[in-house]
């Protein structure tokens, strides 16, 4: 899997919880690309500004219908849960044959505070 990583040239360190959450979300999303997307490229984009942290993971793989994912599948739901625990959101945009994009947003307070997390 080839991953293109896009990010601002100078980004401040985030809280430990935000960094770990972003890392685990990207890790899970890239694993899903490798395992399910049937493609060999992905793009990870990181942005941080006054509105908080946004992490996007996109591929041009086979895609899927998010409404048809079994509740016992933990990949996408785990990503959403990790974001939720820090007051954030996760959105999945995908459809068969059109690839997948996961966008996670964490609020500024989650990125700057040193709140401890078990993530």
PDB file of C-alpha atoms in Angstrom:
ATOM      1  CA  UNK A   1       0.000   0.000   0.000  1.00  0.00           C
ATOM      2  CA  UNK A   2       1.418   3.357  -1.062  1.00  0.00           C
ATOM      3  CA  UNK A   3       0.277   6.246   1.114  1.00  0.00           C
ATOM      4  CA  UNK A   4       0.563   9.920   0.228  1.00  0.00           C
ATOM      5  CA  UNK A   5       0.652  12.027   3.406  1.00  0.00           C
ATOM      6  CA  UNK A   6      -0.468  15.642   3.063  1.00  0.00           C
ATOM      7  CA  UNK A   7      -0.014  18.028   5.970  1.00  0.00           C
ATOM      8  CA  UNK A   8       0.841  21.633   6.785  1.00  0.00           C
ATOM      9  CA  UNK A   9       4.587  22.305   6.849  1.00  0.00           C
ATOM     10  CA  UNK A  10       4.554  23.428  10.481  1.00  0.00           C
ATOM     11  CA  UNK A  11       1.982  21.956  12.796  1.00  0.00           C
ATOM     12  CA  UNK A  12       2.029  22.385  16.550  1.00  0.00           C
ATOM     13  CA  UNK A  13       2.063  19.354  18.773  1.00  0.00           C
ATOM     14  CA  UNK A  14      -1.414  18.282  19.778  1.00  0.00           C
ATOM     15  CA  UNK A  15      -2.552  16.859  23.076  1.00  0.00           C
ATOM     16  CA  UNK A  16      -1.430  13.299  23.716  1.00  0.00           C
ATOM     17  CA  UNK A  17      -5.035  12.098  23.457  1.00  0.00           C
ATOM     18  CA  UNK A  18      -5.578  13.813  20.077  1.00  0.00           C
ATOM     19  CA  UNK A  19      -2.309  12.509  18.653  1.00  0.00           C
ATOM     20  CA  UNK A  20      -3.004   8.955  19.769  1.00  0.00           C
ATOM     21  CA  UNK A  21      -6.594   9.098  18.532  1.00  0.00           C
ATOM     22  CA  UNK A  22      -5.536  10.409  15.115  1.00  0.00           C
ATOM     23  CA  UNK A  23      -2.805   7.756  14.882  1.00  0.00           C
ATOM     24  CA  UNK A  24      -5.173   4.891  15.735  1.00  0.00           C
ATOM     25  CA  UNK A  25      -7.848   6.160  13.347  1.00  0.00           C
ATOM     26  CA  UNK A  26      -5.382   6.398  10.460  1.00  0.00           C
ATOM     27  CA  UNK A  27      -3.986   2.982  11.369  1.00  0.00           C
ATOM     28  CA  UNK A  28      -7.447   1.377  11.275  1.00  0.00           C
ATOM     29  CA  UNK A  29      -8.482   3.168   8.090  1.00  0.00           C
ATOM     30  CA  UNK A  30      -5.309   2.153   6.229  1.00  0.00           C
ATOM     31  CA  UNK A  31      -5.731  -1.424   7.419  1.00  0.00           C
ATOM     32  CA  UNK A  32      -9.248  -1.342   5.959  1.00  0.00           C
ATOM     33  CA  UNK A  33      -7.892  -0.022   2.653  1.00  0.00           C
ATOM     34  CA  UNK A  34      -5.304  -2.788   2.557  1.00  0.00           C
ATOM     35  CA  UNK A  35      -7.780  -5.496   3.497  1.00  0.00           C
ATOM     36  CA  UNK A  36     -10.976  -4.477   1.684  1.00  0.00           C
ATOM     37  CA  UNK A  37     -10.506  -1.748  -0.944  1.00  0.00           C
ATOM     38  CA  UNK A  38      -8.662  -3.807  -3.553  1.00  0.00           C
ATOM     39  CA  UNK A  39      -6.403  -0.884  -4.415  1.00  0.00           C
ATOM     40  CA  UNK A  40      -2.804  -0.088  -3.636  1.00  0.00           C
ATOM     41  CA  UNK A  41      -2.918   3.661  -2.961  1.00  0.00           C
ATOM     42  CA  UNK A  42      -4.396   5.909  -0.287  1.00  0.00           C
ATOM     43  CA  UNK A  43      -4.150   9.554   0.700  1.00  0.00           C
ATOM     44  CA  UNK A  44      -4.005  10.738   4.313  1.00  0.00           C
ATOM     45  CA  UNK A  45      -4.559  14.453   4.817  1.00  0.00           C
ATOM     46  CA  UNK A  46      -4.080  16.269   8.092  1.00  0.00           C
ATOM     47  CA  UNK A  47      -5.235  19.840   8.794  1.00  0.00           C
ATOM     48  CA  UNK A  48      -5.197  21.779  12.032  1.00  0.00           C
ATOM     49  CA  UNK A  49      -6.576  25.276  12.523  1.00  0.00           C
ATOM     50  CA  UNK A  50      -8.857  27.254  14.833  1.00  0.00           C
ATOM     51  CA  UNK A  51     -11.729  24.834  14.153  1.00  0.00           C
ATOM     52  CA  UNK A  52      -9.678  21.846  15.344  1.00  0.00           C
ATOM     53  CA  UNK A  53      -8.071  18.825  13.740  1.00  0.00           C
ATOM     54  CA  UNK A  54      -9.344  17.220  10.556  1.00  0.00           C
ATOM     55  CA  UNK A  55      -7.967  13.902   9.354  1.00  0.00           C
ATOM     56  CA  UNK A  56      -9.065  12.483   6.008  1.00  0.00           C
ATOM     57  CA  UNK A  57      -8.216   9.045   4.620  1.00  0.00           C
ATOM     58  CA  UNK A  58      -9.237   8.384   1.021  1.00  0.00           C
ATOM     59  CA  UNK A  59      -8.843   5.597  -1.503  1.00  0.00           C
ATOM     60  CA  UNK A  60     -10.096   4.840  -4.991  1.00  0.00           C
ATOM     61  CA  UNK A  61     -10.889   1.248  -4.226  1.00  0.00           C
ATOM     62  CA  UNK A  62     -14.002  -0.822  -4.665  1.00  0.00           C
ATOM     63  CA  UNK A  63     -16.022   1.144  -2.091  1.00  0.00           C
ATOM     64  CA  UNK A  64     -19.039  -0.130  -0.168  1.00  0.00           C
ATOM     65  CA  UNK A  65     -22.443   0.916   1.063  1.00  0.00           C
ATOM     66  CA  UNK A  66     -21.939   2.230   4.633  1.00  0.00           C
ATOM     67  CA  UNK A  67     -25.581   1.467   5.459  1.00  0.00           C
ATOM     68  CA  UNK A  68     -24.965  -2.228   4.804  1.00  0.00           C
ATOM     69  CA  UNK A  69     -22.037  -2.735   7.188  1.00  0.00           C
ATOM     70  CA  UNK A  70     -22.878  -5.260   9.908  1.00  0.00           C
ATOM     71  CA  UNK A  71     -23.026  -3.780  13.410  1.00  0.00           C
ATOM     72  CA  UNK A  72     -20.483  -6.347  14.624  1.00  0.00           C
ATOM     73  CA  UNK A  73     -17.828  -5.003  12.209  1.00  0.00           C
ATOM     74  CA  UNK A  74     -15.582  -2.900  14.403  1.00  0.00           C
ATOM     75  CA  UNK A  75     -13.407  -0.973  11.921  1.00  0.00           C
ATOM     76  CA  UNK A  76     -15.620   1.946  10.920  1.00  0.00           C
ATOM     77  CA  UNK A  77     -17.603   1.947  14.176  1.00  0.00           C
ATOM     78  CA  UNK A  78     -14.337   1.951  16.144  1.00  0.00           C
ATOM     79  CA  UNK A  79     -13.147   4.981  14.217  1.00  0.00           C
ATOM     80  CA  UNK A  80     -16.395   6.806  14.988  1.00  0.00           C
ATOM     81  CA  UNK A  81     -16.205   5.822  18.664  1.00  0.00           C
ATOM     82  CA  UNK A  82     -12.628   7.064  19.036  1.00  0.00           C
ATOM     83  CA  UNK A  83     -13.613  10.435  17.553  1.00  0.00           C
ATOM     84  CA  UNK A  84     -16.752  10.636  19.715  1.00  0.00           C
ATOM     85  CA  UNK A  85     -14.776  10.031  22.914  1.00  0.00           C
ATOM     86  CA  UNK A  86     -12.917  13.299  22.264  1.00  0.00           C
ATOM     87  CA  UNK A  87     -16.049  15.216  21.268  1.00  0.00           C
ATOM     88  CA  UNK A  88     -15.436  14.753  17.569  1.00  0.00           C
ATOM     89  CA  UNK A  89     -17.166  13.241  14.588  1.00  0.00           C
ATOM     90  CA  UNK A  90     -16.395  10.721  11.866  1.00  0.00           C
ATOM     91  CA  UNK A  91     -18.049  10.655   8.468  1.00  0.00           C
ATOM     92  CA  UNK A  92     -17.790   7.888   5.896  1.00  0.00           C
ATOM     93  CA  UNK A  93     -18.437   8.652   2.251  1.00  0.00           C
ATOM     94  CA  UNK A  94     -18.431   5.565   0.063  1.00  0.00           C
ATOM     95  CA  UNK A  95     -20.396   3.727  -2.553  1.00  0.00           C
ATOM     96  CA  UNK A  96     -19.673   0.594  -4.563  1.00  0.00           C
ATOM     97  CA  UNK A  97     -17.104   1.266  -7.281  1.00  0.00           C
ATOM     98  CA  UNK A  98     -16.394   4.807  -6.072  1.00  0.00           C
ATOM     99  CA  UNK A  99     -13.800   4.424  -3.336  1.00  0.00           C
ATOM    100  CA  UNK A 100     -14.041   5.566   0.252  1.00  0.00           C
ATOM    101  CA  UNK A 101     -13.260   8.703   2.202  1.00  0.00           C
ATOM    102  CA  UNK A 102     -13.287   8.849   5.987  1.00  0.00           C
ATOM    103  CA  UNK A 103     -13.176  12.321   7.516  1.00  0.00           C
ATOM    104  CA  UNK A 104     -12.640  12.755  11.236  1.00  0.00           C
ATOM    105  CA  UNK A 105     -12.931  16.090  13.012  1.00  0.00           C
ATOM    106  CA  UNK A 106     -11.755  16.749  16.558  1.00  0.00           C
ATOM    107  CA  UNK A 107     -12.640  20.006  18.306  1.00  0.00           C
ATOM    108  CA  UNK A 108      -9.913  22.448  19.410  1.00  0.00           C
ATOM    109  CA  UNK A 109     -10.416  21.670  23.111  1.00  0.00           C
ATOM    110  CA  UNK A 110      -9.538  18.017  22.462  1.00  0.00           C
ATOM    111  CA  UNK A 111      -6.375  19.004  20.619  1.00  0.00           C
ATOM    112  CA  UNK A 112      -4.958  21.439  23.138  1.00  0.00           C
ATOM    113  CA  UNK A 113      -5.949  20.090  26.535  1.00  0.00           C
ATOM    114  CA  UNK A 114      -3.941  17.453  28.275  1.00  0.00           C
ATOM    115  CA  UNK A 115      -6.989  15.419  29.182  1.00  0.00           C
ATOM    116  CA  UNK A 116      -5.960  11.829  29.755  1.00  0.00           C
ATOM    117  CA  UNK A 117      -7.525   9.187  27.578  1.00  0.00           C
ATOM    118  CA  UNK A 118      -7.555   5.417  27.487  1.00  0.00           C
ATOM    119  CA  UNK A 119      -7.637   5.435  23.686  1.00  0.00           C
TER     120      UNK A 119
END
